[in-house]
């Protein structure tokens, strides 16, 4: 670029061709590059020739040649030769000039080309990088909550840097699946949780743990979701271990759970494989809280559900042999069900419920006996 800015034979045309190639490669408007180079040449001129001189540099869009013009104000009495020109001198150029007008006088230094080019090169490349960063930011700024596929470029500590095309994204340790290891060259899918503009370009934050990733993966696998027939109503996720997904169908003829599971479990298995074996329970959403809560405890069977809508508290009774399954290992099944539905869930076995009812009846009987005794007294 530095050589082609100079005024050697065919230099201007070579420069124009280089400029066009850069514009095409970087996806930047040619006129923006012309203006960037003109600004860079002004900076180069002031640094090497006259820091106080007001100048304009014209870069020909046809030939690639440039011309330096000194900008001077027409005055009656000249106090600064650098910034002013007398009315008499101005009218020697054109009789139409008057005091207060601005005159441009060409004064391109003979040795300016190569000196200016070396200085301008750095400025031009910096502006190109800034423009490219701006384009990349615009490309990704509206892609938060989207899913991308990338290739691991490097691992620094516990942070993973992923090439996602025109940008590099960051997968922080807190957003990684605890069951996964990431190595150079690995291909992975991730969820964009944030896109920020920084001085060094757009900062794109990825996640493998966000519930949105699970939703997007199902949308990719289930045609009924793409058509808007099946919808994911809620997701509860403990990333890398187990998730629950509540689904609903707008058409009675379409089974939302069957659509998500797919023929021979192919659709849900594809999602499980993508998430390194994370277990996924797909349950049917319902606008009836009791039904929804019962469904959310799948795979456990439920005998009854009593709800207190004012406090969003429910009591669930399950068969004795299903109690441990309903609660889950370390309470995980019950915990995910509560998160999925937004209800507090108290799970009792059938025998526990009977004992509780018997105790409550005994308390009532004792209270009645006390009241009768008080009346007799």
CSV table of C-alpha atoms in Angstrom, one decimal:
chain,number,residue,atom,x,y,z
A,1,UNK,CA,0.0,0.0,0.0
A,2,UNK,CA,2.8,2.4,0.9
A,3,UNK,CA,4.5,1.9,-2.5
A,4,UNK,CA,1.3,2.3,-4.5
A,5,UNK,CA,0.4,5.6,-2.8
A,6,UNK,CA,3.6,7.2,-4.2
A,7,UNK,CA,3.6,8.9,-7.6
A,8,UNK,CA,5.7,6.4,-9.4
A,9,UNK,CA,4.9,5.3,-12.9
A,10,UNK,CA,1.5,3.5,-12.8
A,11,UNK,CA,1.5,4.0,-9.0
A,12,UNK,CA,-1.8,5.8,-8.9
A,13,UNK,CA,-3.6,3.2,-10.9
A,14,UNK,CA,-2.0,0.4,-8.8
A,15,UNK,CA,-3.2,2.2,-5.7
A,16,UNK,CA,-6.7,2.5,-7.0
A,17,UNK,CA,-6.8,-1.2,-7.8
A,18,UNK,CA,-5.5,-2.0,-4.3
A,19,UNK,CA,-8.1,0.3,-2.8
A,20,UNK,CA,-10.9,-1.4,-4.6
A,21,UNK,CA,-9.6,-4.8,-3.6
A,22,UNK,CA,-9.5,-3.8,0.0
A,23,UNK,CA,-13.0,-2.4,-0.1
A,24,UNK,CA,-14.3,-5.6,-1.6
A,25,UNK,CA,-12.4,-7.8,0.8
A,26,UNK,CA,-13.3,-5.9,3.9
A,27,UNK,CA,-16.9,-5.1,2.8
A,28,UNK,CA,-16.2,-1.3,3.2
A,29,UNK,CA,-17.5,1.5,1.0
A,30,UNK,CA,-14.8,2.8,-1.4
A,31,UNK,CA,-15.6,6.4,-0.7
A,32,UNK,CA,-15.1,5.8,3.0
A,33,UNK,CA,-11.6,4.5,2.2
A,34,UNK,CA,-10.9,7.5,0.0
A,35,UNK,CA,-11.9,9.9,2.8
A,36,UNK,CA,-9.8,7.8,5.3
A,37,UNK,CA,-6.7,8.1,3.2
A,38,UNK,CA,-7.2,11.8,2.6
A,39,UNK,CA,-7.4,12.3,6.4
A,40,UNK,CA,-4.2,10.2,6.8
A,41,UNK,CA,-2.3,12.2,4.2
A,42,UNK,CA,-3.2,15.5,6.0
A,43,UNK,CA,-1.8,14.0,9.2
A,44,UNK,CA,1.3,12.9,7.4
A,45,UNK,CA,1.8,16.4,5.8
A,46,UNK,CA,1.5,18.2,9.1
A,47,UNK,CA,3.9,15.8,10.8
A,48,UNK,CA,6.6,16.1,8.2
A,49,UNK,CA,6.2,19.6,6.8
A,50,UNK,CA,4.0,22.2,8.6
A,51,UNK,CA,2.1,21.4,11.7
A,52,UNK,CA,0.4,24.8,11.7
A,53,UNK,CA,-0.6,24.9,8.0
A,54,UNK,CA,-4.3,24.4,7.2
A,55,UNK,CA,-4.4,22.1,4.2
A,56,UNK,CA,-6.8,20.1,2.1
A,57,UNK,CA,-5.6,17.0,0.3
A,58,UNK,CA,-7.5,15.9,-2.8
A,59,UNK,CA,-7.1,12.3,-3.9
A,60,UNK,CA,-8.3,11.7,-7.4
A,61,UNK,CA,-10.9,9.0,-7.7
A,62,UNK,CA,-9.9,8.5,-11.4
A,63,UNK,CA,-6.1,8.5,-11.4
A,64,UNK,CA,-5.1,7.9,-7.8
A,65,UNK,CA,-2.9,11.1,-7.8
A,66,UNK,CA,-3.1,13.5,-4.8
A,67,UNK,CA,-2.7,17.3,-4.5
A,68,UNK,CA,-2.0,19.4,-1.4
A,69,UNK,CA,-3.8,22.7,-1.1
A,70,UNK,CA,-2.9,25.3,1.5
A,71,UNK,CA,-6.1,27.0,2.9
A,72,UNK,CA,-5.7,30.7,3.6
A,73,UNK,CA,-8.1,33.5,4.6
A,74,UNK,CA,-8.1,36.7,2.6
A,75,UNK,CA,-7.3,39.7,4.9
A,76,UNK,CA,-6.4,43.4,4.5
A,77,UNK,CA,-3.2,43.0,6.5
A,78,UNK,CA,-1.3,39.7,6.7
A,79,UNK,CA,-0.2,38.7,10.3
A,80,UNK,CA,0.5,35.0,9.5
A,81,UNK,CA,1.9,33.9,6.1
A,82,UNK,CA,0.9,30.4,7.0
A,83,UNK,CA,-2.8,31.0,7.5
A,84,UNK,CA,-3.5,34.3,5.7
A,85,UNK,CA,-3.1,35.9,2.3
A,86,UNK,CA,-3.4,39.6,1.4
A,87,UNK,CA,-6.4,40.9,-0.7
A,88,UNK,CA,-3.9,42.0,-3.4
A,89,UNK,CA,-2.3,38.6,-3.7
A,90,UNK,CA,-5.7,36.9,-3.7
A,91,UNK,CA,-7.0,39.2,-6.5
A,92,UNK,CA,-3.9,38.4,-8.5
A,93,UNK,CA,-5.3,34.8,-8.6
A,94,UNK,CA,-8.9,35.9,-9.2
A,95,UNK,CA,-10.4,39.4,-9.1
A,96,UNK,CA,-13.5,38.0,-7.5
A,97,UNK,CA,-11.9,37.4,-4.1
A,98,UNK,CA,-12.9,39.7,-1.1
A,99,UNK,CA,-11.8,40.0,2.5
A,100,UNK,CA,-13.1,37.0,4.5
A,101,UNK,CA,-13.0,34.6,1.6
A,102,UNK,CA,-10.9,31.4,1.6
A,103,UNK,CA,-8.2,30.7,-1.0
A,104,UNK,CA,-6.8,27.3,-1.8
A,105,UNK,CA,-3.3,27.3,-3.2
A,106,UNK,CA,-1.7,24.1,-4.4
A,107,UNK,CA,1.7,23.4,-2.8
A,108,UNK,CA,2.4,19.7,-3.1
A,109,UNK,CA,5.9,19.1,-2.0
A,110,UNK,CA,8.1,17.3,-4.5
A,111,UNK,CA,9.3,14.8,-1.9
A,112,UNK,CA,6.0,14.3,-0.1
A,113,UNK,CA,4.9,11.1,-1.8
A,114,UNK,CA,7.1,8.5,-0.2
A,115,UNK,CA,7.3,10.2,3.2
A,116,UNK,CA,3.6,10.7,3.4
A,117,UNK,CA,2.9,7.1,2.2
A,118,UNK,CA,4.9,5.5,5.0
A,119,UNK,CA,3.1,7.6,7.6
A,120,UNK,CA,-0.3,7.3,6.0
A,121,UNK,CA,0.0,3.5,5.7
A,122,UNK,CA,-0.3,3.1,9.5
A,123,UNK,CA,-3.2,5.4,9.8
A,124,UNK,CA,-5.0,3.8,6.8
A,125,UNK,CA,-4.6,0.3,8.2
A,126,UNK,CA,-5.8,1.5,11.6
A,127,UNK,CA,-8.9,3.1,10.1
A,128,UNK,CA,-9.5,-0.1,8.0
A,129,UNK,CA,-9.4,-2.2,11.2
A,130,UNK,CA,-11.8,0.2,12.9
A,131,UNK,CA,-14.2,0.1,10.0
A,132,UNK,CA,-14.0,-3.6,9.8
A,133,UNK,CA,-14.7,-3.9,13.6
A,134,UNK,CA,-17.8,-1.6,13.1
A,135,UNK,CA,-19.1,-3.9,10.3
A,136,UNK,CA,-18.5,-7.0,12.4
A,137,UNK,CA,-20.3,-5.4,15.4
A,138,UNK,CA,-23.3,-4.5,13.2
A,139,UNK,CA,-23.4,-8.0,11.9
A,140,UNK,CA,-23.6,-9.5,15.4
A,141,UNK,CA,-25.2,-6.8,17.5
A,142,UNK,CA,-28.7,-8.1,16.8
A,143,UNK,CA,-27.8,-11.8,17.2
A,144,UNK,CA,-28.0,-12.0,21.0
A,145,UNK,CA,-30.2,-15.0,21.8
A,146,UNK,CA,-29.0,-16.7,18.6
A,147,UNK,CA,-27.1,-19.9,18.1
A,148,UNK,CA,-23.7,-20.1,16.3
A,149,UNK,CA,-21.3,-22.8,15.3
A,150,UNK,CA,-17.6,-22.2,15.7
A,151,UNK,CA,-14.2,-23.7,16.0
A,152,UNK,CA,-12.0,-23.6,19.1
A,153,UNK,CA,-9.0,-21.4,18.3
A,154,UNK,CA,-7.3,-21.4,21.7
A,155,UNK,CA,-7.8,-22.1,25.4
A,156,UNK,CA,-6.4,-19.6,27.9
A,157,UNK,CA,-6.7,-20.8,31.5
A,158,UNK,CA,-10.4,-21.9,31.6
A,159,UNK,CA,-11.5,-19.4,28.9
A,160,UNK,CA,-12.1,-20.8,25.5
A,161,UNK,CA,-11.8,-18.5,22.4
A,162,UNK,CA,-14.0,-19.6,19.4
A,163,UNK,CA,-13.8,-18.6,15.8
A,164,UNK,CA,-17.4,-18.0,14.6
A,165,UNK,CA,-16.7,-16.6,11.2
A,166,UNK,CA,-15.9,-12.9,11.0
A,167,UNK,CA,-15.3,-12.6,14.7
A,168,UNK,CA,-13.8,-14.4,17.7
A,169,UNK,CA,-16.1,-15.1,20.6
A,170,UNK,CA,-15.5,-16.0,24.2
A,171,UNK,CA,-16.8,-19.0,26.1
A,172,UNK,CA,-16.1,-18.3,29.8
A,173,UNK,CA,-15.6,-21.0,32.4
A,174,UNK,CA,-19.0,-20.2,34.0
A,175,UNK,CA,-20.8,-20.8,30.7
A,176,UNK,CA,-19.1,-24.2,30.0
A,177,UNK,CA,-20.7,-27.6,30.5
A,178,UNK,CA,-18.9,-29.2,33.5
A,179,UNK,CA,-18.8,-32.5,31.6
A,180,UNK,CA,-16.9,-31.1,28.5
A,181,UNK,CA,-13.3,-30.4,27.6
A,182,UNK,CA,-12.4,-28.0,24.8
A,183,UNK,CA,-9.4,-28.4,22.6
A,184,UNK,CA,-8.0,-26.6,19.6
A,185,UNK,CA,-9.9,-27.5,16.4
A,186,UNK,CA,-13.0,-28.7,18.2
A,187,UNK,CA,-16.3,-27.7,16.6
A,188,UNK,CA,-19.1,-26.6,18.9
A,189,UNK,CA,-22.5,-24.9,19.0
A,190,UNK,CA,-23.1,-22.1,21.5
A,191,UNK,CA,-25.7,-19.5,22.4
A,192,UNK,CA,-24.9,-15.8,22.1
A,193,UNK,CA,-25.7,-14.2,25.5
A,194,UNK,CA,-24.2,-10.8,24.9
A,195,UNK,CA,-22.6,-8.6,22.2
A,196,UNK,CA,-20.6,-5.6,23.4
A,197,UNK,CA,-18.8,-2.9,21.5
A,198,UNK,CA,-15.2,-2.4,22.8
A,199,UNK,CA,-12.1,-0.4,21.6
A,200,UNK,CA,-10.7,-3.7,20.3
A,201,UNK,CA,-13.8,-4.7,18.4
A,202,UNK,CA,-17.0,-6.5,19.3
A,203,UNK,CA,-16.9,-8.8,22.3
A,204,UNK,CA,-19.2,-11.7,21.8
A,205,UNK,CA,-20.0,-13.8,24.8
A,206,UNK,CA,-21.1,-17.4,24.4
A,207,UNK,CA,-22.8,-20.0,26.6
A,208,UNK,CA,-23.2,-23.7,26.6
A,209,UNK,CA,-25.3,-23.7,29.8
A,210,UNK,CA,-28.0,-21.2,28.9
A,211,UNK,CA,-31.6,-22.6,28.6
A,212,UNK,CA,-31.8,-20.7,25.3
A,213,UNK,CA,-29.3,-23.1,23.7
A,214,UNK,CA,-31.5,-26.0,24.5
A,215,UNK,CA,-34.5,-24.2,23.0
A,216,UNK,CA,-32.6,-23.3,19.8
A,217,UNK,CA,-31.3,-26.9,19.4
A,218,UNK,CA,-34.9,-28.2,19.5
A,219,UNK,CA,-36.0,-25.6,17.0
A,220,UNK,CA,-33.4,-26.8,14.6
A,221,UNK,CA,-34.4,-30.4,15.0
A,222,UNK,CA,-38.3,-30.1,15.2
A,223,UNK,CA,-40.0,-28.9,11.9
A,224,UNK,CA,-43.2,-28.4,13.8
A,225,UNK,CA,-41.5,-25.7,15.9
A,226,UNK,CA,-40.2,-24.0,12.8
A,227,UNK,CA,-43.8,-24.0,11.5
A,228,UNK,CA,-45.1,-22.5,14.8
A,229,UNK,CA,-47.3,-25.5,15.6
A,230,UNK,CA,-45.3,-26.7,18.6
A,231,UNK,CA,-44.0,-24.3,21.1
A,232,UNK,CA,-41.6,-24.5,24.1
A,233,UNK,CA,-43.4,-22.9,27.0
A,234,UNK,CA,-40.8,-23.3,29.7
A,235,UNK,CA,-37.3,-24.8,30.3
A,236,UNK,CA,-35.6,-25.7,33.6
A,237,UNK,CA,-32.0,-26.7,33.1
A,238,UNK,CA,-29.1,-27.9,35.3
A,239,UNK,CA,-26.6,-27.8,32.5
A,240,UNK,CA,-24.6,-31.0,31.8
A,241,UNK,CA,-26.8,-33.1,34.1
A,242,UNK,CA,-30.6,-32.8,33.4
A,243,UNK,CA,-33.2,-30.6,31.9
A,244,UNK,CA,-37.0,-30.4,31.7
A,245,UNK,CA,-38.8,-28.9,28.7
A,246,UNK,CA,-42.5,-28.1,28.7
A,247,UNK,CA,-44.1,-28.1,25.2
A,248,UNK,CA,-47.5,-27.3,23.8
A,249,UNK,CA,-49.2,-27.7,20.5
A,250,UNK,CA,-51.7,-25.3,18.9
A,251,UNK,CA,-53.2,-28.2,16.9
A,252,UNK,CA,-54.8,-31.2,18.7
A,253,UNK,CA,-53.8,-33.6,16.0
A,254,UNK,CA,-50.1,-32.8,16.7
A,255,UNK,CA,-48.6,-34.5,19.8
A,256,UNK,CA,-46.0,-32.0,21.1
A,257,UNK,CA,-44.0,-34.6,23.0
A,258,UNK,CA,-43.9,-36.9,20.0
A,259,UNK,CA,-42.8,-34.1,17.7
A,260,UNK,CA,-39.9,-33.3,20.0
A,261,UNK,CA,-38.9,-36.9,20.5
A,262,UNK,CA,-39.1,-37.7,16.8
A,263,UNK,CA,-39.1,-41.1,15.0
A,264,UNK,CA,-37.0,-43.6,16.9
A,265,UNK,CA,-36.0,-40.8,19.4
A,266,UNK,CA,-33.9,-39.3,16.7
A,267,UNK,CA,-34.7,-35.6,17.3
A,268,UNK,CA,-34.3,-35.6,21.1
A,269,UNK,CA,-31.2,-37.8,20.8
A,270,UNK,CA,-29.6,-35.3,18.5
A,271,UNK,CA,-30.0,-32.6,21.1
A,272,UNK,CA,-28.7,-34.9,23.9
A,273,UNK,CA,-25.7,-35.7,21.8
A,274,UNK,CA,-25.0,-32.0,21.2
A,275,UNK,CA,-25.2,-31.4,25.0
A,276,UNK,CA,-22.7,-34.2,25.8
A,277,UNK,CA,-25.3,-36.6,27.1
A,278,UNK,CA,-27.4,-34.3,29.2
A,279,UNK,CA,-30.7,-36.0,30.1
A,280,UNK,CA,-33.8,-34.3,28.9
A,281,UNK,CA,-37.4,-34.8,30.1
A,282,UNK,CA,-40.1,-33.5,27.7
A,283,UNK,CA,-43.4,-32.8,29.4
A,284,UNK,CA,-46.7,-31.5,28.2
A,285,UNK,CA,-47.6,-28.0,29.2
A,286,UNK,CA,-51.1,-27.3,30.5
A,287,UNK,CA,-52.9,-24.1,31.6
A,288,UNK,CA,-54.4,-26.1,34.5
A,289,UNK,CA,-51.8,-25.9,37.3
A,290,UNK,CA,-52.6,-29.3,38.8
A,291,UNK,CA,-52.2,-31.1,35.5
A,292,UNK,CA,-49.0,-29.1,34.6
A,293,UNK,CA,-47.4,-29.9,38.0
A,294,UNK,CA,-48.3,-33.6,37.7
A,295,UNK,CA,-46.7,-33.6,34.2
A,296,UNK,CA,-43.6,-31.8,35.3
A,297,UNK,CA,-42.7,-34.6,37.7
A,298,UNK,CA,-42.3,-37.1,34.8
A,299,UNK,CA,-41.2,-39.9,34.9
A,300,UNK,CA,-42.8,-40.3,38.3
A,301,UNK,CA,-46.5,-41.2,38.4
A,302,UNK,CA,-48.8,-38.9,40.4
A,303,UNK,CA,-52.0,-39.8,42.3
A,304,UNK,CA,-53.3,-36.3,43.1
A,305,UNK,CA,-52.3,-32.6,43.2
A,306,UNK,CA,-53.8,-30.0,45.5
A,307,UNK,CA,-53.0,-26.4,44.7
A,308,UNK,CA,-53.1,-23.1,46.6
A,309,UNK,CA,-53.2,-20.6,43.8
A,310,UNK,CA,-52.9,-17.6,46.1
A,311,UNK,CA,-49.5,-18.7,47.4
A,312,UNK,CA,-48.6,-20.9,44.4
A,313,UNK,CA,-48.0,-23.8,46.6
A,314,UNK,CA,-49.0,-27.4,45.7
A,315,UNK,CA,-49.1,-30.8,47.5
A,316,UNK,CA,-48.5,-33.8,45.4
A,317,UNK,CA,-49.2,-37.4,46.4
A,318,UNK,CA,-47.4,-40.2,44.7
A,319,UNK,CA,-47.4,-44.0,45.2
A,320,UNK,CA,-45.0,-45.1,47.9
A,321,UNK,CA,-42.7,-46.9,45.4
A,322,UNK,CA,-42.6,-43.7,43.2
A,323,UNK,CA,-41.5,-41.3,46.0
A,324,UNK,CA,-37.7,-41.5,45.4
A,325,UNK,CA,-38.3,-41.2,41.7
A,326,UNK,CA,-40.5,-38.1,42.1
A,327,UNK,CA,-38.0,-36.4,44.3
A,328,UNK,CA,-35.0,-37.5,42.3
A,329,UNK,CA,-31.4,-37.9,43.2
A,330,UNK,CA,-30.5,-35.2,45.6
A,331,UNK,CA,-33.9,-33.7,45.0
A,332,UNK,CA,-33.1,-32.8,41.3
A,333,UNK,CA,-36.4,-34.0,39.8
A,334,UNK,CA,-38.5,-32.0,42.3
A,335,UNK,CA,-36.2,-29.0,42.0
A,336,UNK,CA,-36.4,-28.9,38.2
A,337,UNK,CA,-40.2,-29.4,38.3
A,338,UNK,CA,-40.6,-26.5,40.6
A,339,UNK,CA,-38.4,-24.3,38.4
A,340,UNK,CA,-40.2,-25.4,35.3
A,341,UNK,CA,-43.7,-24.6,36.7
A,342,UNK,CA,-42.9,-21.7,38.9
A,343,UNK,CA,-44.7,-23.5,41.8
A,344,UNK,CA,-43.5,-24.7,45.2
A,345,UNK,CA,-44.1,-28.4,45.2
A,346,UNK,CA,-44.4,-30.5,48.4
A,347,UNK,CA,-44.2,-34.2,47.5
A,348,UNK,CA,-45.7,-36.9,49.8
A,349,UNK,CA,-46.0,-40.6,49.4
A,350,UNK,CA,-49.4,-42.2,49.7
A,351,UNK,CA,-48.7,-43.6,53.1
A,352,UNK,CA,-47.2,-40.3,54.3
A,353,UNK,CA,-50.3,-38.5,53.1
A,354,UNK,CA,-52.6,-41.0,55.0
A,355,UNK,CA,-50.6,-40.6,58.2
A,356,UNK,CA,-50.7,-36.8,57.8
A,357,UNK,CA,-54.5,-37.0,57.3
A,358,UNK,CA,-54.9,-39.2,60.3
A,359,UNK,CA,-52.8,-36.8,62.4
A,360,UNK,CA,-54.9,-33.9,61.2
A,361,UNK,CA,-58.1,-35.8,62.1
A,362,UNK,CA,-56.8,-36.6,65.5
A,363,UNK,CA,-56.0,-32.9,66.1
A,364,UNK,CA,-59.5,-32.0,65.0
A,365,UNK,CA,-61.1,-34.6,67.3
A,366,UNK,CA,-58.9,-33.4,70.2
A,367,UNK,CA,-60.0,-29.8,69.6
A,368,UNK,CA,-63.7,-30.8,69.6
A,369,UNK,CA,-63.3,-32.8,72.9
A,370,UNK,CA,-61.6,-29.7,74.4
A,371,UNK,CA,-64.5,-27.5,73.3
A,372,UNK,CA,-67.1,-29.9,74.6
A,373,UNK,CA,-65.3,-30.1,78.0
A,374,UNK,CA,-65.3,-26.3,78.2
A,375,UNK,CA,-69.0,-26.1,77.5
A,376,UNK,CA,-69.9,-28.7,80.2
A,377,UNK,CA,-67.7,-26.9,82.7
